[in-house]
XYZ file of C-alpha atoms in Angstrom:
734
model
C 101.737 -118.203 -67.556
C 99.806 -116.747 -70.518
C 96.586 -118.188 -69.139
C 97.283 -116.362 -65.866
C 98.123 -113.170 -67.756
C 94.928 -113.279 -69.816
C 92.794 -113.870 -66.720
C 94.174 -110.710 -65.102
C 93.911 -108.751 -68.334
C 90.260 -109.747 -68.871
C 89.357 -108.013 -65.597
C 91.193 -104.798 -66.577
C 90.617 -104.370 -70.282
C 90.893 -100.563 -70.120
C 94.372 -100.604 -68.509
C 97.872 -101.568 -69.599
C 98.842 -104.617 -67.533
C 102.318 -104.549 -65.963
C 102.860 -108.282 -65.358
C 105.633 -108.998 -62.838
C 108.113 -111.653 -63.961
C 111.163 -111.756 -61.708
C 112.961 -108.419 -61.854
C 110.839 -107.054 -64.726
C 107.318 -105.933 -65.488
C 106.383 -107.398 -68.869
C 103.644 -106.278 -71.260
C 102.218 -108.505 -73.992
C 100.017 -108.346 -77.080
C 98.417 -104.946 -77.799
C 99.529 -103.556 -74.425
C 103.146 -104.106 -75.478
C 102.603 -102.289 -78.771
C 100.968 -99.290 -77.054
C 103.598 -99.072 -74.307
C 106.540 -99.530 -76.683
C 105.354 -96.622 -78.808
C 104.512 -94.371 -75.848
C 107.740 -95.092 -73.949
C 110.081 -95.545 -76.918
C 110.884 -99.113 -75.852
C 112.173 -101.899 -78.056
C 109.266 -104.101 -79.102
C 110.270 -107.733 -79.256
C 108.244 -110.939 -79.208
C 107.934 -114.307 -77.569
C 108.377 -117.207 -80.044
C 109.934 -114.724 -82.440
C 109.608 -115.632 -86.105
C 106.873 -118.194 -85.500
C 103.181 -117.904 -86.434
C 102.212 -117.692 -82.748
C 104.715 -114.896 -81.947
C 103.476 -112.636 -79.132
C 104.541 -108.940 -79.061
C 106.181 -108.048 -75.761
C 108.253 -105.386 -74.022
C 109.280 -104.793 -70.438
C 110.803 -102.436 -67.870
C 112.884 -103.163 -64.724
C 110.662 -103.289 -61.641
C 112.944 -100.975 -59.641
C 112.662 -98.274 -62.328
C 109.010 -98.814 -63.223
C 107.801 -95.627 -61.521
C 109.121 -93.302 -64.203
C 107.687 -95.399 -67.023
C 104.299 -95.630 -65.322
C 104.277 -91.878 -64.772
C 104.877 -91.279 -68.494
C 101.967 -93.558 -69.405
C 99.655 -91.840 -66.905
C 100.645 -88.421 -68.245
C 99.705 -89.694 -71.707
C 96.212 -90.552 -70.415
C 96.602 -94.320 -69.962
C 95.731 -96.476 -66.969
C 98.203 -99.021 -65.608
C 97.221 -102.199 -63.736
C 100.010 -103.651 -61.565
C 99.992 -107.459 -61.761
C 102.247 -108.256 -58.800
C 103.700 -111.552 -57.539
C 101.883 -112.146 -54.251
C 103.909 -115.110 -53.006
C 107.607 -115.840 -52.604
C 108.944 -117.279 -55.869
C 111.433 -119.415 -53.890
C 108.666 -121.115 -51.928
C 105.992 -121.345 -54.622
C 105.012 -124.750 -55.912
C 104.594 -124.383 -59.645
C 103.538 -121.060 -61.135
C 103.934 -118.021 -58.854
C 100.561 -116.546 -57.900
C 99.915 -113.059 -59.277
C 97.143 -110.549 -58.628
C 96.373 -106.998 -59.698
C 97.208 -105.156 -56.498
C 96.262 -101.672 -57.726
C 95.306 -99.702 -60.799
C 96.989 -96.357 -61.373
C 95.014 -93.828 -63.402
C 95.320 -90.049 -63.968
C 92.891 -89.386 -61.098
C 93.987 -92.124 -58.675
C 97.685 -91.866 -57.907
C 98.869 -92.984 -54.495
C 102.416 -91.661 -54.805
C 102.517 -87.890 -54.146
C 105.937 -87.675 -55.808
C 104.190 -88.311 -59.137
C 101.825 -85.353 -58.640
C 102.233 -81.639 -59.252
C 102.896 -80.449 -55.675
C 100.922 -77.203 -56.063
C 97.853 -78.660 -57.756
C 95.125 -80.975 -56.529
C 94.703 -84.219 -58.424
C 90.922 -84.199 -58.812
C 88.876 -87.230 -59.712
C 85.563 -85.690 -60.797
C 82.160 -87.278 -61.283
C 78.951 -85.941 -62.794
C 75.436 -87.308 -63.119
C 71.906 -86.001 -63.257
C 68.577 -85.645 -64.950
C 66.530 -82.892 -66.578
C 66.130 -80.633 -63.536
C 69.141 -81.401 -61.320
C 72.785 -82.304 -61.868
C 75.306 -83.330 -59.253
C 79.074 -82.810 -59.388
C 81.598 -84.215 -56.914
C 85.382 -83.939 -56.638
C 87.751 -86.313 -54.822
C 91.506 -85.881 -54.331
C 92.767 -89.327 -53.346
C 96.181 -87.934 -52.339
C 94.686 -85.684 -49.644
C 91.229 -87.201 -49.008
C 89.479 -83.915 -49.856
C 85.871 -84.346 -51.032
C 83.588 -81.641 -52.465
C 80.092 -81.759 -53.899
C 77.516 -79.411 -55.346
C 74.285 -79.489 -57.335
C 73.062 -77.359 -60.228
C 69.890 -77.045 -62.254
C 71.427 -76.994 -65.746
C 73.625 -79.571 -67.446
C 75.835 -76.917 -69.074
C 76.455 -75.284 -65.697
C 77.418 -78.684 -64.255
C 79.874 -79.199 -67.108
C 81.405 -75.762 -66.510
C 81.788 -76.568 -62.818
C 83.399 -79.897 -63.641
C 85.906 -78.138 -65.904
C 86.685 -75.258 -63.543
C 88.688 -77.265 -61.003
C 91.007 -78.715 -63.657
C 90.279 -82.392 -63.042
C 92.696 -85.176 -63.985
C 90.042 -87.825 -64.651
C 86.260 -87.978 -64.964
C 83.809 -90.730 -63.981
C 80.436 -90.604 -65.772
C 77.357 -92.834 -66.146
C 77.440 -95.105 -69.185
C 73.987 -93.891 -70.238
C 75.503 -90.497 -71.178
C 78.234 -91.932 -73.381
C 76.399 -91.615 -76.693
C 75.408 -87.958 -76.255
C 77.525 -85.749 -78.599
C 77.979 -82.934 -76.075
C 80.338 -85.018 -73.971
C 82.910 -85.218 -76.752
C 83.538 -81.456 -76.401
C 83.011 -81.320 -72.639
C 85.560 -84.061 -71.951
C 88.101 -83.122 -74.599
C 91.601 -83.881 -73.299
C 90.264 -85.367 -70.059
C 90.776 -89.038 -69.191
C 87.258 -90.469 -68.864
C 85.864 -93.712 -67.476
C 82.257 -94.710 -68.147
C 80.722 -96.864 -65.423
C 77.337 -98.507 -64.928
C 74.561 -96.151 -63.880
C 73.937 -98.282 -60.781
C 77.161 -96.904 -59.263
C 75.497 -93.465 -59.095
C 72.689 -94.631 -56.799
C 71.878 -91.898 -54.262
C 70.957 -94.271 -51.430
C 74.248 -96.141 -51.861
C 75.971 -92.765 -51.620
C 74.229 -91.991 -48.327
C 75.222 -95.365 -46.919
C 78.820 -94.983 -48.096
C 79.172 -91.578 -46.414
C 77.587 -92.829 -43.181
C 80.013 -95.783 -43.070
C 83.039 -93.655 -43.935
C 82.401 -91.127 -41.172
C 80.757 -93.384 -38.580
C 77.403 -91.598 -38.439
C 73.785 -92.737 -38.538
C 72.630 -89.939 -40.855
C 74.177 -87.056 -42.793
C 72.625 -84.166 -40.859
C 75.873 -83.525 -39.000
C 77.959 -83.534 -42.157
C 76.120 -80.712 -43.889
C 75.230 -82.697 -46.992
C 71.835 -84.108 -46.024
C 70.094 -81.887 -48.592
C 72.184 -83.254 -51.464
C 70.533 -85.882 -53.604
C 72.078 -86.428 -57.007
C 75.624 -85.511 -55.919
C 75.620 -88.200 -53.192
C 75.204 -90.798 -55.921
C 78.228 -89.269 -57.665
C 80.193 -89.522 -54.416
C 79.428 -93.239 -54.276
C 80.692 -93.739 -57.835
C 83.930 -91.871 -57.056
C 84.587 -93.768 -53.816
C 83.851 -97.114 -55.422
C 86.197 -96.370 -58.318
C 88.986 -94.976 -56.118
C 88.873 -97.868 -53.636
C 88.841 -100.432 -56.419
C 91.853 -98.875 -58.121
C 93.793 -98.253 -54.923
C 93.132 -101.773 -53.673
C 92.475 -100.399 -50.202
C 90.100 -98.289 -48.133
C 90.457 -94.504 -47.844
C 90.805 -93.870 -44.092
C 91.963 -90.287 -44.729
C 88.708 -89.310 -46.461
C 87.723 -85.856 -45.232
C 84.194 -84.764 -44.334
C 82.443 -83.687 -47.570
C 82.472 -79.954 -48.232
C 79.181 -78.943 -49.797
C 79.231 -75.638 -51.618
C 76.882 -73.500 -53.701
C 78.109 -72.304 -57.063
C 76.256 -69.044 -56.370
C 78.617 -68.476 -53.436
C 81.493 -67.923 -55.878
C 82.087 -65.742 -58.908
C 81.207 -67.826 -61.961
C 84.126 -68.035 -64.403
C 83.374 -70.050 -67.517
C 86.049 -71.883 -69.484
C 86.352 -69.095 -72.072
C 86.926 -66.491 -69.352
C 89.507 -68.617 -67.520
C 91.360 -69.150 -70.766
C 91.225 -65.526 -71.987
C 92.347 -64.139 -68.638
C 95.172 -66.722 -68.423
C 94.380 -67.432 -64.793
C 96.225 -70.733 -64.363
C 97.287 -71.677 -67.902
C 98.884 -69.462 -70.567
C 97.195 -69.066 -73.949
C 100.373 -70.375 -75.554
C 102.790 -72.900 -74.170
C 102.621 -74.689 -70.851
C 103.540 -74.089 -67.244
C 102.643 -71.047 -65.146
C 104.754 -68.337 -66.748
C 102.578 -65.468 -67.945
C 99.590 -66.488 -65.817
C 98.003 -64.681 -62.903
C 98.660 -67.702 -60.681
C 102.331 -67.722 -61.667
C 102.603 -64.073 -60.645
C 100.664 -64.369 -57.382
C 102.067 -67.611 -56.023
C 104.608 -66.648 -53.369
C 103.532 -69.417 -51.010
C 106.130 -71.371 -49.051
C 104.382 -74.757 -48.928
C 102.714 -77.024 -51.497
C 99.540 -76.884 -49.384
C 99.494 -73.113 -49.642
C 100.085 -73.297 -53.385
C 97.086 -75.584 -53.847
C 94.845 -73.361 -51.717
C 95.902 -70.194 -53.555
C 94.939 -71.820 -56.850
C 91.596 -72.711 -55.312
C 90.973 -69.130 -54.125
C 91.863 -67.841 -57.581
C 89.454 -70.158 -59.397
C 86.674 -69.681 -56.833
C 86.484 -65.962 -55.906
C 83.881 -65.129 -53.273
C 80.687 -63.109 -53.597
C 79.954 -62.727 -49.876
C 81.331 -59.363 -48.774
C 81.867 -60.329 -45.119
C 84.055 -63.327 -46.000
C 86.140 -61.266 -48.411
C 86.600 -58.518 -45.823
C 87.896 -61.041 -43.290
C 90.516 -62.195 -45.758
C 91.487 -58.595 -46.566
C 91.747 -57.765 -42.850
C 94.227 -60.625 -42.389
C 96.268 -59.585 -45.413
C 96.314 -55.970 -44.227
C 97.670 -56.990 -40.826
C 100.556 -58.820 -42.476
C 101.164 -55.943 -44.916
C 101.334 -53.369 -42.138
C 103.475 -55.474 -39.778
C 106.722 -56.210 -41.600
C 108.306 -58.276 -38.835
C 105.211 -60.431 -38.491
C 104.979 -61.059 -42.235
C 108.636 -62.001 -42.505
C 108.371 -64.296 -39.486
C 105.413 -66.105 -41.018
C 107.115 -66.592 -44.361
C 110.409 -67.609 -42.781
C 108.719 -70.085 -40.425
C 106.742 -71.721 -43.207
C 109.988 -72.666 -44.969
C 110.368 -75.412 -42.373
C 106.959 -76.952 -43.094
C 106.610 -79.918 -45.466
C 103.442 -81.066 -47.248
C 101.644 -82.235 -44.110
C 98.433 -82.878 -46.054
C 99.961 -85.360 -48.501
C 102.136 -86.990 -45.841
C 98.856 -87.647 -44.008
C 97.541 -89.223 -47.212
C 100.578 -91.510 -47.357
C 100.044 -92.410 -43.701
C 96.483 -93.436 -44.530
C 97.744 -95.750 -47.274
C 100.583 -96.998 -45.022
C 103.138 -95.975 -47.653
C 104.836 -93.190 -45.671
C 108.573 -93.715 -45.265
C 110.671 -93.000 -42.172
C 111.889 -89.830 -43.860
C 108.277 -88.744 -44.417
C 107.593 -89.131 -40.699
C 110.726 -87.222 -39.744
C 109.698 -84.433 -42.153
C 106.290 -84.426 -40.453
C 107.939 -84.216 -37.023
C 110.170 -81.307 -38.036
C 107.166 -79.499 -39.522
C 105.130 -79.901 -36.332
C 108.036 -78.876 -34.114
C 108.436 -75.603 -36.042
C 104.808 -74.523 -35.603
C 104.644 -73.343 -31.951
C 107.304 -70.701 -32.558
C 105.516 -69.619 -35.724
C 101.933 -69.557 -34.454
C 102.118 -68.240 -30.892
C 103.252 -64.668 -31.781
C 100.289 -64.387 -34.168
C 97.578 -65.159 -31.618
C 97.503 -61.579 -30.345
C 96.269 -60.345 -33.748
C 92.497 -60.734 -33.944
C 92.391 -60.536 -37.746
C 94.551 -63.674 -38.007
C 92.546 -65.736 -35.543
C 90.603 -67.685 -38.200
C 93.816 -68.684 -39.960
C 95.574 -70.099 -36.908
C 95.401 -73.751 -35.848
C 94.273 -74.541 -32.326
C 95.785 -78.032 -32.189
C 99.459 -78.125 -33.185
C 99.699 -81.935 -32.804
C 102.734 -81.627 -30.544
C 102.108 -85.105 -29.134
C 102.398 -86.553 -32.663
C 105.785 -84.862 -33.130
C 106.907 -86.125 -29.724
C 105.935 -89.718 -30.503
C 107.746 -89.707 -33.842
C 110.819 -88.143 -32.212
C 110.779 -90.758 -29.457
C 111.013 -93.642 -31.918
C 112.802 -92.507 -35.083
C 116.383 -91.310 -35.517
C 116.907 -87.834 -36.965
C 118.303 -89.038 -40.295
C 116.802 -92.434 -41.178
C 117.891 -94.307 -44.316
C 115.731 -94.474 -47.443
C 115.252 -98.238 -47.223
C 112.952 -99.433 -44.448
C 114.191 -103.043 -44.320
C 117.884 -102.313 -43.759
C 117.679 -101.036 -40.177
C 119.004 -97.786 -38.782
C 115.492 -96.429 -38.128
C 114.893 -96.707 -34.366
C 116.593 -94.708 -31.622
C 118.729 -96.588 -29.089
C 117.290 -96.888 -25.586
C 113.640 -97.369 -26.500
C 113.597 -101.193 -26.668
C 116.028 -103.291 -24.538
C 115.799 -106.279 -26.916
C 116.714 -104.082 -29.867
C 119.563 -102.497 -27.915
C 120.999 -105.947 -27.208
C 120.852 -106.873 -30.878
C 122.548 -103.583 -31.774
C 125.306 -104.344 -29.250
C 125.933 -107.736 -30.811
C 126.154 -106.146 -34.246
C 128.593 -103.466 -33.029
C 130.759 -106.041 -31.271
C 130.634 -108.138 -34.400
C 132.402 -105.436 -36.370
C 135.134 -105.297 -33.773
C 135.373 -109.083 -33.751
C 135.859 -109.118 -37.527
C 138.801 -106.760 -37.227
C 140.265 -108.951 -34.449
C 139.881 -112.141 -36.502
C 141.512 -110.461 -39.512
C 144.515 -109.272 -37.443
C 144.926 -112.657 -35.790
C 144.839 -114.591 -39.070
C 147.336 -112.225 -40.691
C 149.765 -112.783 -37.823
C 149.238 -116.558 -37.841
C 149.646 -116.981 -41.608
C 152.102 -114.142 -42.248
C 149.902 -112.979 -45.169
C 149.739 -109.126 -44.925
C 147.100 -108.822 -47.685
C 144.674 -111.299 -46.063
C 141.189 -109.802 -45.716
C 137.951 -110.885 -44.071
C 135.065 -109.891 -46.345
C 131.297 -110.319 -46.588
C 128.635 -110.550 -49.276
C 125.005 -111.608 -49.225
C 125.594 -114.776 -51.239
C 128.545 -116.337 -49.398
C 128.385 -114.606 -46.027
C 131.763 -114.011 -44.275
C 134.952 -115.392 -45.828
C 138.737 -114.979 -45.832
C 140.212 -113.799 -49.143
C 143.819 -114.644 -50.061
C 145.591 -113.620 -53.271
C 147.035 -116.360 -55.495
C 150.573 -115.270 -54.715
C 150.049 -116.225 -51.051
C 148.136 -119.507 -51.443
C 151.156 -121.531 -50.344
C 150.887 -119.947 -46.891
C 147.249 -120.982 -46.363
C 146.941 -123.483 -43.451
C 145.199 -126.834 -43.917
C 142.435 -125.794 -41.490
C 141.063 -123.304 -44.077
C 138.131 -124.660 -46.104
C 137.918 -123.485 -49.718
C 134.701 -121.521 -50.448
C 135.161 -119.942 -53.908
C 137.824 -119.576 -56.579
C 138.342 -116.238 -58.341
C 140.723 -115.182 -61.103
C 143.267 -113.603 -58.766
C 142.289 -114.953 -55.365
C 140.773 -117.782 -53.355
C 138.107 -117.493 -50.671
C 138.097 -119.660 -47.522
C 136.143 -120.154 -44.305
C 137.164 -121.410 -40.875
C 135.095 -123.001 -38.098
C 135.539 -119.803 -36.036
C 134.301 -117.626 -38.913
C 131.268 -119.864 -39.502
C 130.342 -119.714 -35.808
C 130.754 -115.935 -35.816
C 128.575 -115.613 -38.926
C 125.713 -117.573 -37.394
C 125.819 -115.410 -34.280
C 126.231 -111.959 -35.867
C 124.211 -112.394 -39.023
C 121.357 -113.825 -37.018
C 121.488 -110.803 -34.709
C 121.635 -108.405 -37.654
C 118.616 -109.939 -39.361
C 116.664 -109.951 -36.104
C 117.647 -106.305 -35.546
C 116.395 -105.263 -38.990
C 113.176 -107.211 -38.571
C 112.503 -105.738 -35.123
C 113.213 -102.190 -36.318
C 110.820 -102.594 -39.225
C 108.193 -104.012 -36.868
C 108.478 -100.981 -34.565
C 108.298 -98.611 -37.546
C 105.146 -100.180 -38.982
C 103.509 -100.129 -35.539
C 104.332 -96.407 -35.210
C 103.017 -95.680 -38.700
C 99.780 -97.566 -38.025
C 99.285 -95.765 -34.713
C 99.590 -92.370 -36.398
C 96.600 -93.142 -38.619
C 94.406 -92.367 -35.604
C 95.618 -88.748 -35.752
C 94.716 -88.169 -39.421
C 91.741 -85.815 -38.807
C 93.887 -83.633 -36.543
C 96.725 -83.526 -39.062
C 94.347 -82.669 -41.894
C 92.751 -79.835 -39.929
C 96.207 -78.524 -39.078
C 97.244 -78.709 -42.735
C 94.239 -76.611 -43.765
C 95.157 -73.914 -41.251
C 98.796 -73.873 -42.359
C 97.713 -73.557 -45.991
C 95.423 -70.634 -45.180
C 98.151 -68.813 -43.247
C 100.564 -69.448 -46.117
C 98.179 -67.941 -48.692
C 97.575 -64.854 -46.557
C 101.334 -64.391 -46.173
C 101.760 -64.800 -49.923
C 99.100 -62.173 -50.706
C 100.683 -59.777 -48.220
C 104.135 -60.231 -49.743
C 102.654 -59.695 -53.200
C 101.052 -56.427 -52.088
C 104.261 -55.122 -50.557
C 106.531 -56.079 -53.455
C 104.288 -54.747 -56.219
C 102.635 -51.754 -54.472
C 99.098 -53.138 -54.380
C 96.307 -51.469 -52.389
C 93.373 -52.762 -50.426
C 90.202 -52.594 -52.553
C 86.941 -51.191 -51.235
C 84.033 -53.581 -51.720
C 80.354 -52.655 -51.738
C 76.999 -53.903 -52.942
C 76.515 -51.231 -55.612
C 76.658 -51.912 -59.323
C 79.612 -49.594 -59.734
C 83.268 -50.152 -60.472
C 85.745 -47.294 -59.944
C 89.458 -47.900 -60.513
C 92.096 -45.160 -60.346
C 95.579 -45.909 -61.639
C 94.767 -49.502 -62.480
C 97.521 -51.751 -63.858
C 97.520 -55.182 -65.485
C 99.218 -57.327 -62.793
C 101.011 -59.672 -65.208
C 101.823 -57.316 -68.093
C 103.359 -54.667 -65.841
C 105.875 -57.241 -64.560
C 106.786 -58.246 -68.119
C 107.399 -54.706 -69.435
C 111.169 -54.224 -69.460
C 112.120 -51.197 -71.573
C 109.358 -48.830 -70.439
C 106.925 -48.247 -67.602
C 103.395 -49.596 -67.692
C 100.923 -46.716 -68.135
C 98.116 -46.938 -65.514
C 94.478 -46.524 -66.513
C 91.395 -45.107 -64.818
C 87.941 -46.581 -65.285
C 84.448 -45.868 -63.987
C 81.553 -48.228 -64.707
C 78.006 -48.099 -63.395
C 76.024 -45.397 -61.627
C 75.636 -41.993 -63.248
C 78.675 -42.562 -65.465
C 76.991 -45.391 -67.362
C 77.145 -49.145 -67.358
C 78.666 -49.598 -70.841
C 82.003 -48.345 -72.160
C 82.544 -48.371 -75.936
C 86.321 -48.715 -76.273
C 87.740 -47.851 -79.693
C 91.225 -47.379 -81.088
C 93.755 -48.857 -83.521
C 95.315 -52.284 -83.302
C 98.045 -52.710 -80.661
C 96.735 -49.705 -78.718
C 96.117 -51.737 -75.561
C 92.339 -52.233 -75.666
C 92.548 -55.922 -74.742
C 95.065 -55.206 -71.988
C 92.765 -52.635 -70.379
C 89.795 -55.017 -70.532
C 91.702 -57.906 -69.032
C 93.208 -55.770 -66.272
C 89.742 -54.633 -65.172
C 88.565 -58.235 -64.962
C 91.703 -59.310 -63.078
C 91.450 -56.462 -60.577
C 87.822 -57.347 -59.844
C 88.697 -61.030 -59.532
C 91.683 -60.414 -57.265
C 89.585 -58.182 -55.026
C 86.912 -60.853 -54.614
C 89.413 -63.594 -53.831
C 90.642 -61.432 -50.924
C 93.791 -59.930 -52.448
C 95.095 -56.406 -52.627
C 95.028 -55.071 -56.208
C 97.343 -53.192 -58.618
C 95.878 -49.691 -58.495
C 96.036 -46.414 -56.591
C 92.455 -46.905 -55.426
C 89.780 -49.421 -56.354
C 86.104 -49.547 -55.433
C 84.470 -52.750 -56.578
C 80.752 -53.394 -56.650
C 80.644 -57.151 -56.097
C 80.272 -59.262 -59.256
C 78.403 -62.546 -59.494
C 79.953 -63.496 -62.845
C 82.821 -62.346 -65.032
C 82.552 -62.963 -68.764
C 85.220 -62.314 -71.392
C 85.000 -62.711 -75.128
C 88.437 -61.684 -76.428
C 90.259 -62.532 -79.653
C 89.430 -64.800 -82.570
C 89.651 -68.585 -82.538
C 88.048 -71.508 -84.295
C 87.201 -75.104 -83.476
C 87.421 -76.729 -86.888
C 87.798 -80.222 -85.438
C 84.231 -79.873 -84.162
C 83.019 -78.192 -87.339
C 82.834 -74.674 -85.868
C 84.287 -71.684 -87.735
C 85.699 -68.555 -86.084
C 82.361 -66.791 -86.501
C 80.440 -69.759 -85.088
C 82.674 -69.882 -82.005
C 82.282 -66.133 -81.556
C 78.491 -66.301 -81.775
C 78.272 -69.324 -79.445
C 80.364 -67.618 -76.764
C 78.410 -64.367 -77.131
C 75.108 -66.213 -76.875
C 76.306 -67.876 -73.675
C 77.056 -64.453 -72.178
C 73.703 -62.984 -73.162
C 71.908 -66.008 -71.729
C 73.646 -66.066 -68.337
C 74.794 -62.504 -67.523
C 72.896 -60.568 -64.834
C 72.840 -56.970 -63.677
C 75.621 -57.865 -61.203
C 77.919 -59.327 -63.872
C 81.048 -57.838 -65.432
C 81.116 -58.384 -69.202
C 84.157 -57.767 -71.426
C 83.630 -58.089 -75.189
C 86.235 -57.597 -77.888
C 85.523 -57.235 -81.611
C 82.070 -58.797 -81.682
C 80.858 -59.198 -85.270
C 84.288 -59.138 -86.930
C 83.870 -62.716 -88.139
C 81.324 -61.767 -90.829
C 80.659 -58.999 -93.357
C 80.955 -55.368 -92.237
C 77.297 -54.379 -92.054
C 76.132 -57.732 -90.689
C 78.882 -57.532 -88.076
C 77.960 -53.972 -87.154
C 74.316 -54.951 -86.755
C 75.279 -57.857 -84.477
C 77.627 -55.698 -82.398
C 75.018 -52.945 -82.051
C 72.267 -55.312 -80.950
C 74.530 -57.123 -78.480
C 75.650 -53.827 -76.936
C 72.041 -52.628 -76.634
C 70.934 -55.893 -75.053
C 73.706 -55.787 -72.422
C 73.035 -52.153 -71.607
C 69.233 -52.027 -71.732
C 67.995 -55.559 -71.032
C 70.645 -57.232 -68.901
C 71.924 -53.930 -67.442
C 75.340 -55.434 -66.707
C 78.569 -53.490 -66.356
C 80.412 -53.961 -69.639
C 83.364 -52.846 -71.728
C 82.819 -53.259 -75.460
C 86.046 -52.950 -77.488
C 85.429 -52.510 -81.197
C 86.685 -51.203 -84.530
C 83.121 -50.211 -85.396
C 83.360 -46.504 -84.585
C 79.666 -46.212 -85.439
C 78.892 -47.777 -82.047
C 79.943 -44.531 -80.384
C 76.541 -43.224 -81.476
C 74.996 -45.464 -78.820
C 76.192 -43.023 -76.181
C 74.704 -40.073 -78.070
C 71.292 -41.738 -78.078
C 71.402 -42.009 -74.271
C 72.595 -38.523 -73.320
């Protein structure tokens, strides 16, 4: 057994091996020590007290999911060493194989995932002049790829999506930069050969049944196709299966979205709070009024990837405005979406053939609710792009034809298939129903014949059907009864009639269960052919959900439609911080006006005492601009936004002592990044630059940075400072 264990472990050295032994998964050696500490399990040993004692621990197989989830959340991988033959029929040692490897980025069970977040497996590779980044969500089949010219920009893009696991070429492993870039991210280093571009082209052609990539829109990608190959190879190997639900790659340009670096995302608390965990206090937590998990994931995506193309933003705003202005329509959309389950992840489970009968019924109910939701919206031109054309009504009909409305959790126990669809199954069901009546008849007849009122006919899986008589009535038992089992207070018997009945009914019941399961698996396999349609439908539902959420947000919190133009100006009247205003309890939030760009100047020097709200004003300006460019109404009386290509924030003081960087060093590094990448279309928000060093050195740094932003970069900027001397900058430019 240990030889078998070590053979499996040698092929998965980077994973904790769950080795199936009967009703338990056992872990041995170092794996046992790691798992025992992480899961707070009792660590024992085989051959305890002897020199060859082997550390071990284990978990029940039926409860393994929770333990595995805890290990994955802690950043570990888990290899499942399953018994692949029947232990009752095996000759000698039961054969075991690793059937799948579960890692932070490859989880096949949607119940283990955050429903409103994608589970991204991200890959990155490149050379001096071009870097490719690709993202794969195994739970939904979504695939994205892009290419950039700079390594640092590729790293920022990799971090923006909030990946669960990264796959990188082994040749990069020794470079110090990756220690910071991958901090807190589960990382797997694979051979560089997996990132071969030609293999990536071939893999995509095979996956989508095409001769070349011209029809997929990714023919101009080079490096990122190699990354796609590495991701697919890793995901398929871990999943132990193909990925039939893989969606057509979505190629995007980073320049098509507002660039938000890690510092900006953190300072603005877009999806994670500065302190604590969860969504409370974040912009996403405030804005997410979606009804479906699909909508929640898409809203997060819109928030992290605001648009720069005015026409696309205007189309989103038109749709939101329609739902804002038409109360009945908005309420109908939001009410109808309550009936829709996570179609996208159910489709992923269909692809892996792990969907349960209840999953399929949830899919059917979701599809059946859509015609009544969608049809009234078709008369509104602004919503046309958000509405699905194909509602997959035939899929709902097929599921409804086969499956009962409330199927059981277990698939092997019957009760799945509707009566009337298969004559053979109906006959088996009849035999089973009559069997229950026959049991009652046998019990009544035997009670009358023996004059034992407490006599019962019972059943269990070990002994089948039997007659149970209490000890007080054993003297009344006829000689024709055959003793089956002796208990403390009773005896169990069988009769020739009961044995004949058992063979007939139990055989019918087992055949019924087997036939029902066969029909279910055939239905589930047939639905795989509809995956592209279901995925397209899911995308449309998600989009409609997000638009409804943004409309509800605008109505509840008195947001207005922003005006977008191609100027370098920013004019906000009565602006409010969207999150802070909802957290103020004892007093009203005081709105602020701001004009940046044009004749009023590109740079605002913002001074004032501590706790006067400087940081709040700066953040609210950034959030209003970001919300406008994601297609949302904004918290203001009026807002005119000259489109931004990047938003930079440098707010507050922090250090990174673990990497040898002081507060001042972090401040200077982040400022240098802004000065290097900001353009005349950027929005720059700087707070207390130069405070990490001596007064006059700090003032000199702050002055030069402000001059560079205003005169050289010519970006729109707010510069909050305690250095009142900086006000003289404005006097020099009057």
